PDB file of C-alpha atoms in Angstrom:
ATOM      1  CA  MET A 187     168.662-171.790   7.277  1.00  0.00           C
ATOM      2  CA  GLN A 188     171.617-169.440   7.273  1.00  0.00           C
ATOM      3  CA  GLY A 189     170.706-166.166   5.618  1.00  0.00           C
ATOM      4  CA  THR A 190     172.612-163.123   4.512  1.00  0.00           C
ATOM      5  CA  VAL A 191     171.201-160.360   6.707  1.00  0.00           C
ATOM      6  CA  ASP A 192     171.503-156.702   5.791  1.00  0.00           C
ATOM      7  CA  GLY A 193     170.156-154.194   8.320  1.00  0.00           C
ATOM      8  CA  PHE A 194     171.096-151.211   6.155  1.00  0.00           C
ATOM      9  CA  SER A 195     169.918-152.165   2.671  1.00  0.00           C
ATOM     10  CA  TYR A 196     169.113-148.524   1.855  1.00  0.00           C
ATOM     11  CA  GLY A 197     172.312-147.202   3.400  1.00  0.00           C
ATOM     12  CA  ALA A 198     171.989-144.347   5.879  1.00  0.00           C
ATOM     13  CA  VAL A 199     168.499-143.320   4.725  1.00  0.00           C
ATOM     14  CA  THR A 200     166.520-145.611   7.041  1.00  0.00           C
ATOM     15  CA  PRO A 201     168.616-145.102  10.202  1.00  0.00           C
ATOM     16  CA  VAL A 202     168.549-141.315   9.744  1.00  0.00           C
ATOM     17  CA  ALA A 203     164.797-141.244   9.020  1.00  0.00           C
ATOM     18  CA  ALA A 204     164.160-143.587  11.964  1.00  0.00           C
ATOM     19  CA  TYR A 205     166.216-141.370  14.278  1.00  0.00           C
ATOM     20  CA  ILE A 206     164.320-138.266  13.144  1.00  0.00           C
ATOM     21  CA  MET A 207     160.985-139.974  13.861  1.00  0.00           C
ATOM     22  CA  ALA A 208     162.149-141.039  17.335  1.00  0.00           C
ATOM     23  CA  CYS A 209     163.239-137.453  18.050  1.00  0.00           C
ATOM     24  CA  LEU A 210     159.978-135.952  16.761  1.00  0.00           C
ATOM     25  CA  GLY A 211     157.872-138.324  18.868  1.00  0.00           C
ATOM     26  CA  ALA A 212     160.027-137.613  21.920  1.00  0.00           C
ATOM     27  CA  ALA A 213     159.971-133.842  21.354  1.00  0.00           C
ATOM     28  CA  LEU A 214     156.197-133.692  21.041  1.00  0.00           C
ATOM     29  CA  GLY A 215     155.679-136.088  23.936  1.00  0.00           C
ATOM     30  CA  LEU A 216     158.090-134.261  26.249  1.00  0.00           C
ATOM     31  CA  ARG A 217     156.446-130.922  25.481  1.00  0.00           C
ATOM     32  CA  CYS A 218     153.034-132.405  26.337  1.00  0.00           C
ATOM     33  CA  VAL A 219     154.323-133.782  29.634  1.00  0.00           C
ATOM     34  CA  VAL A 220     156.018-130.467  30.461  1.00  0.00           C
ATOM     35  CA  ARG A 221     152.739-128.694  29.747  1.00  0.00           C
ATOM     36  CA  SER A 222     150.881-130.975  32.143  1.00  0.00           C
ATOM     37  CA  VAL A 223     153.451-130.514  34.914  1.00  0.00           C
ATOM     38  CA  TYR A 224     154.098-126.759  34.732  1.00  0.00           C
ATOM     39  CA  ASN A 225     150.656-125.445  33.768  1.00  0.00           C
ATOM     40  CA  GLU A 226     148.298-125.707  36.749  1.00  0.00           C
ATOM     41  CA  ARG A 227     145.233-124.969  34.617  1.00  0.00           C
ATOM     42  CA  SER A 228     145.972-127.653  32.024  1.00  0.00           C
ATOM     43  CA  TRP A 229     143.980-130.838  31.761  1.00  0.00           C
ATOM     44  CA  LYS A 230     146.711-133.109  33.127  1.00  0.00           C
ATOM     45  CA  PRO A 231     145.307-136.529  32.052  1.00  0.00           C
ATOM     46  CA  GLY A 232     144.814-135.331  28.479  1.00  0.00           C
ATOM     47  CA  TRP A 233     148.320-133.882  28.155  1.00  0.00           C
ATOM     48  CA  LEU A 234     149.904-136.970  29.721  1.00  0.00           C
ATOM     49  CA  ALA A 235     147.917-139.282  27.414  1.00  0.00           C
ATOM     50  CA  LEU A 236     148.914-137.212  24.381  1.00  0.00           C
ATOM     51  CA  GLY A 237     152.543-137.281  25.558  1.00  0.00           C
ATOM     52  CA  ALA A 238     152.441-141.055  25.977  1.00  0.00           C
ATOM     53  CA  ALA A 239     150.839-141.534  22.555  1.00  0.00           C
ATOM     54  CA  SER A 240     153.423-139.234  20.931  1.00  0.00           C
ATOM     55  CA  ILE A 241     156.419-140.937  22.509  1.00  0.00           C
ATOM     56  CA  GLY A 242     154.992-144.443  21.977  1.00  0.00           C
ATOM     57  CA  CYS A 243     154.120-143.773  18.334  1.00  0.00           C
ATOM     58  CA  GLY A 244     157.518-142.158  17.758  1.00  0.00           C
ATOM     59  CA  ILE A 245     159.310-145.232  19.124  1.00  0.00           C
ATOM     60  CA  TRP A 246     157.110-147.610  17.123  1.00  0.00           C
ATOM     61  CA  THR A 247     157.493-145.583  13.919  1.00  0.00           C
ATOM     62  CA  MET A 248     161.256-145.447  14.452  1.00  0.00           C
ATOM     63  CA  HIS A 249     161.335-149.244  14.763  1.00  0.00           C
ATOM     64  CA  PHE A 250     159.405-149.938  11.572  1.00  0.00           C
ATOM     65  CA  ILE A 251     161.190-147.299   9.500  1.00  0.00           C
ATOM     66  CA  ALA A 252     164.451-148.942  10.576  1.00  0.00           C
ATOM     67  CA  MET A 253     162.969-152.323   9.634  1.00  0.00           C
ATOM     68  CA  ILE A 254     162.398-151.095   6.064  1.00  0.00           C
ATOM     69  CA  GLY A 255     166.176-151.330   5.703  1.00  0.00           C
ATOM     70  CA  PHE A 256     166.267-154.906   7.080  1.00  0.00           C
ATOM     71  CA  ARG A 257     166.681-157.574   4.400  1.00  0.00           C
ATOM     72  CA  VAL A 258     167.430-161.280   4.264  1.00  0.00           C
ATOM     73  CA  GLU A 259     168.836-162.106   0.830  1.00  0.00           C
ATOM     74  CA  GLU A 260     167.421-165.617   0.690  1.00  0.00           C
ATOM     75  CA  SER A 261     163.863-164.826   1.805  1.00  0.00           C
ATOM     76  CA  ARG A 262     161.073-162.317   1.399  1.00  0.00           C
ATOM     77  CA  ILE A 263     159.957-160.651   4.615  1.00  0.00           C
ATOM     78  CA  HIS A 264     156.329-160.132   5.616  1.00  0.00           C
ATOM     79  CA  TYR A 265     154.805-158.932   8.882  1.00  0.00           C
ATOM     80  CA  ASP A 266     151.981-160.414  10.927  1.00  0.00           C
ATOM     81  CA  VAL A 267     149.469-157.562  11.168  1.00  0.00           C
ATOM     82  CA  THR A 268     148.102-158.549  14.585  1.00  0.00           C
ATOM     83  CA  LEU A 269     151.539-158.640  16.234  1.00  0.00           C
ATOM     84  CA  THR A 270     152.531-155.402  14.503  1.00  0.00           C
ATOM     85  CA  VAL A 271     149.459-153.554  15.805  1.00  0.00           C
ATOM     86  CA  LEU A 272     149.920-155.162  19.235  1.00  0.00           C
ATOM     87  CA  SER A 273     153.487-153.821  19.339  1.00  0.00           C
ATOM     88  CA  LEU A 274     152.110-150.291  18.777  1.00  0.00           C
ATOM     89  CA  ALA A 275     149.546-150.721  21.558  1.00  0.00           C
ATOM     90  CA  VAL A 276     152.237-152.015  23.930  1.00  0.00           C
ATOM     91  CA  ALA A 277     154.472-149.021  23.170  1.00  0.00           C
ATOM     92  CA  ILE A 278     151.714-146.494  23.892  1.00  0.00           C
ATOM     93  CA  VAL A 279     150.304-148.213  26.988  1.00  0.00           C
ATOM     94  CA  VAL A 280     153.628-148.898  28.661  1.00  0.00           C
ATOM     95  CA  VAL A 281     155.012-145.423  27.948  1.00  0.00           C
ATOM     96  CA  GLY A 282     151.693-144.169  29.331  1.00  0.00           C
ATOM     97  CA  ILE A 283     152.252-146.043  32.597  1.00  0.00           C
ATOM     98  CA  GLY A 284     155.626-144.368  33.014  1.00  0.00           C
ATOM     99  CA  VAL A 285     154.442-140.915  31.963  1.00  0.00           C
ATOM    100  CA  PHE A 286     151.403-141.003  34.265  1.00  0.00           C
ATOM    101  CA  ALA A 287     153.520-142.271  37.168  1.00  0.00           C
ATOM    102  CA  VAL A 288     155.998-139.409  36.979  1.00  0.00           C
ATOM    103  CA  GLY A 289     153.314-136.915  35.942  1.00  0.00           C
ATOM    104  CA  TYR A 290     151.356-137.535  39.138  1.00  0.00           C
ATOM    105  CA  ARG A 291     154.007-138.735  41.583  1.00  0.00           C
ATOM    106  CA  GLY A 292     156.955-136.584  40.565  1.00  0.00           C
ATOM    107  CA  VAL A 293     160.601-137.513  40.240  1.00  0.00           C
ATOM    108  CA  SER A 294     161.303-139.350  43.466  1.00  0.00           C
ATOM    109  CA  THR A 295     164.012-141.963  43.015  1.00  0.00           C
ATOM    110  CA  THR A 296     161.578-144.815  43.647  1.00  0.00           C
ATOM    111  CA  THR A 297     158.949-143.550  41.207  1.00  0.00           C
ATOM    112  CA  LEU A 298     161.521-142.730  38.548  1.00  0.00           C
ATOM    113  CA  CYS A 299     163.297-146.100  38.774  1.00  0.00           C
ATOM    114  CA  THR A 300     160.030-148.058  38.794  1.00  0.00           C
ATOM    115  CA  ALA A 301     158.444-146.066  35.967  1.00  0.00           C
ATOM    116  CA  GLY A 302     161.692-146.114  33.953  1.00  0.00           C
ATOM    117  CA  GLY A 303     162.026-149.866  34.430  1.00  0.00           C
ATOM    118  CA  VAL A 304     158.437-150.543  33.373  1.00  0.00           C
ATOM    119  CA  THR A 305     158.667-148.178  30.412  1.00  0.00           C
ATOM    120  CA  GLY A 306     162.035-149.568  29.295  1.00  0.00           C
ATOM    121  CA  LEU A 307     160.733-153.128  29.477  1.00  0.00           C
ATOM    122  CA  GLY A 308     157.720-151.985  27.456  1.00  0.00           C
ATOM    123  CA  VAL A 309     159.929-150.424  24.782  1.00  0.00           C
ATOM    124  CA  ALA A 310     161.942-153.653  24.600  1.00  0.00           C
ATOM    125  CA  ALA A 311     158.699-155.669  24.467  1.00  0.00           C
ATOM    126  CA  MET A 312     157.503-153.484  21.582  1.00  0.00           C
ATOM    127  CA  HIS A 313     160.783-154.081  19.744  1.00  0.00           C
ATOM    128  CA  TYR A 314     160.769-157.843  20.188  1.00  0.00           C
ATOM    129  CA  LEU A 315     157.021-158.103  19.438  1.00  0.00           C
ATOM    130  CA  GLY A 316     157.769-156.221  16.225  1.00  0.00           C
ATOM    131  CA  MET A 317     160.547-158.707  15.524  1.00  0.00           C
ATOM    132  CA  ALA A 318     158.198-161.625  16.298  1.00  0.00           C
ATOM    133  CA  ALA A 319     155.863-160.217  13.641  1.00  0.00           C
ATOM    134  CA  ILE A 320     158.467-160.968  10.967  1.00  0.00           C
ATOM    135  CA  GLN A 321     157.500-163.846   8.727  1.00  0.00           C
ATOM    136  CA  LEU A 322     160.191-165.307   6.516  1.00  0.00           C
ATOM    137  CA  ASN A 323     161.435-168.602   5.167  1.00  0.00           C
ATOM    138  CA  GLY A 324     163.539-169.477   8.212  1.00  0.00           C
ATOM    139  CA  TYR A 325     163.808-168.350  11.798  1.00  0.00           C
ATOM    140  CA  ILE A 326     165.517-165.617  13.762  1.00  0.00           C
ATOM    141  CA  GLU A 327     167.951-166.477  16.525  1.00  0.00           C
ATOM    142  CA  TYR A 328     169.016-164.073  19.298  1.00  0.00           C
ATOM    143  CA  ASP A 329     172.167-163.774  21.377  1.00  0.00           C
ATOM    144  CA  ILE A 330     170.931-163.518  24.990  1.00  0.00           C
ATOM    145  CA  ALA A 331     173.749-161.153  26.021  1.00  0.00           C
ATOM    146  CA  VAL A 332     172.903-158.735  23.204  1.00  0.00           C
ATOM    147  CA  VAL A 333     169.173-158.914  24.021  1.00  0.00           C
ATOM    148  CA  ALA A 334     169.971-158.168  27.680  1.00  0.00           C
ATOM    149  CA  LEU A 335     172.130-155.208  26.619  1.00  0.00           C
ATOM    150  CA  SER A 336     169.334-153.848  24.404  1.00  0.00           C
ATOM    151  CA  VAL A 337     166.846-154.150  27.304  1.00  0.00           C
ATOM    152  CA  LEU A 338     169.285-152.346  29.615  1.00  0.00           C
ATOM    153  CA  ILE A 339     169.671-149.544  27.053  1.00  0.00           C
ATOM    154  CA  ALA A 340     165.862-149.281  26.827  1.00  0.00           C
ATOM    155  CA  ILE A 341     165.494-149.048  30.632  1.00  0.00           C
ATOM    156  CA  VAL A 342     168.228-146.413  30.999  1.00  0.00           C
ATOM    157  CA  ALA A 343     166.824-144.422  28.058  1.00  0.00           C
ATOM    158  CA  ALA A 344     163.275-144.576  29.400  1.00  0.00           C
ATOM    159  CA  THR A 345     164.366-143.531  32.878  1.00  0.00           C
ATOM    160  CA  ALA A 346     166.366-140.598  31.493  1.00  0.00           C
ATOM    161  CA  ALA A 347     163.444-139.543  29.263  1.00  0.00           C
ATOM    162  CA  LEU A 348     160.963-139.663  32.144  1.00  0.00           C
ATOM    163  CA  TRP A 349     163.337-137.673  34.330  1.00  0.00           C
ATOM    164  CA  ALA A 350     163.728-135.111  31.548  1.00  0.00           C
ATOM    165  CA  ALA A 351     159.964-134.937  31.018  1.00  0.00           C
ATOM    166  CA  VAL A 352     159.285-133.667  34.530  1.00  0.00           C
ATOM    167  CA  SER A 353     162.588-131.924  35.266  1.00  0.00           C
ATOM    168  CA  ILE A 354     163.120-129.828  32.140  1.00  0.00           C
ATOM    169  CA  SER A 355     160.899-126.869  31.363  1.00  0.00           C
ATOM    170  CA  GLY A 356     162.704-124.870  28.673  1.00  0.00           C
ATOM    171  CA  PHE A 357     162.210-125.456  24.973  1.00  0.00           C
ATOM    172  CA  LEU A 358     165.904-125.838  24.104  1.00  0.00           C
ATOM    173  CA  THR A 359     166.592-128.230  26.988  1.00  0.00           C
ATOM    174  CA  SER A 360     163.498-130.209  25.994  1.00  0.00           C
ATOM    175  CA  LEU A 361     164.746-130.326  22.403  1.00  0.00           C
ATOM    176  CA  GLY A 362     168.159-131.527  23.610  1.00  0.00           C
ATOM    177  CA  ALA A 363     166.493-134.228  25.721  1.00  0.00           C
ATOM    178  CA  SER A 364     164.504-135.428  22.699  1.00  0.00           C
ATOM    179  CA  LEU A 365     167.688-135.653  20.584  1.00  0.00           C
ATOM    180  CA  VAL A 366     169.325-137.745  23.304  1.00  0.00           C
ATOM    181  CA  MET A 367     166.208-139.907  23.581  1.00  0.00           C
ATOM    182  CA  GLY A 368     166.316-140.460  19.803  1.00  0.00           C
ATOM    183  CA  VAL A 369     169.903-141.711  20.111  1.00  0.00           C
ATOM    184  CA  ALA A 370     168.935-144.027  22.975  1.00  0.00           C
ATOM    185  CA  VAL A 371     165.878-145.481  21.219  1.00  0.00           C
ATOM    186  CA  SER A 372     167.798-145.972  17.963  1.00  0.00           C
ATOM    187  CA  GLY A 373     170.714-147.454  19.908  1.00  0.00           C
ATOM    188  CA  MET A 374     168.384-149.930  21.611  1.00  0.00           C
ATOM    189  CA  HIS A 375     166.895-150.932  18.263  1.00  0.00           C
ATOM    190  CA  TYR A 376     170.167-151.421  16.412  1.00  0.00           C
ATOM    191  CA  THR A 377     171.741-153.196  19.386  1.00  0.00           C
ATOM    192  CA  GLY A 378     168.783-155.599  19.421  1.00  0.00           C
ATOM    193  CA  MET A 379     169.070-156.118  15.691  1.00  0.00           C
TER     194      MET A 379
END
């Protein structure tokens, strides 16, 4: 079935709201990670877990707010609840792997590239699991080159965010990093769409 797809059925409202949610999740998560790294008396596992949950939930929320604006004229859209919840779990767990890796091992090139790669693949997996949750009268087809580009954007964004999480200590630089991360996460989503 050929359908008329509209990714912006509410205009700029959903992309702007989605971007804000990605930035808020990133800002809170980055501040938690910074707290775990620069405060010797902090409970490191708790701060890293909270950071991972914040970033993962921010990414997931960004995705589904953006999906509110996604319409197919010829079909109603529903979501499989199990796959939707699984996509949230994947986002939190995989971001957690990256955050804990850099939180405990630092920003060596090897750790950063490995953790960024795993986290980026997890973000992409969350996105495409969320897309797999879509139920409509028809099917969704992907262009492999565009999917590959969206995965690459996710890996680069995740690596940059993890680097920022352990390399940036000031509030304003952390805020700037979260704004950039919001652009990267939104860019990955809309590229994949």
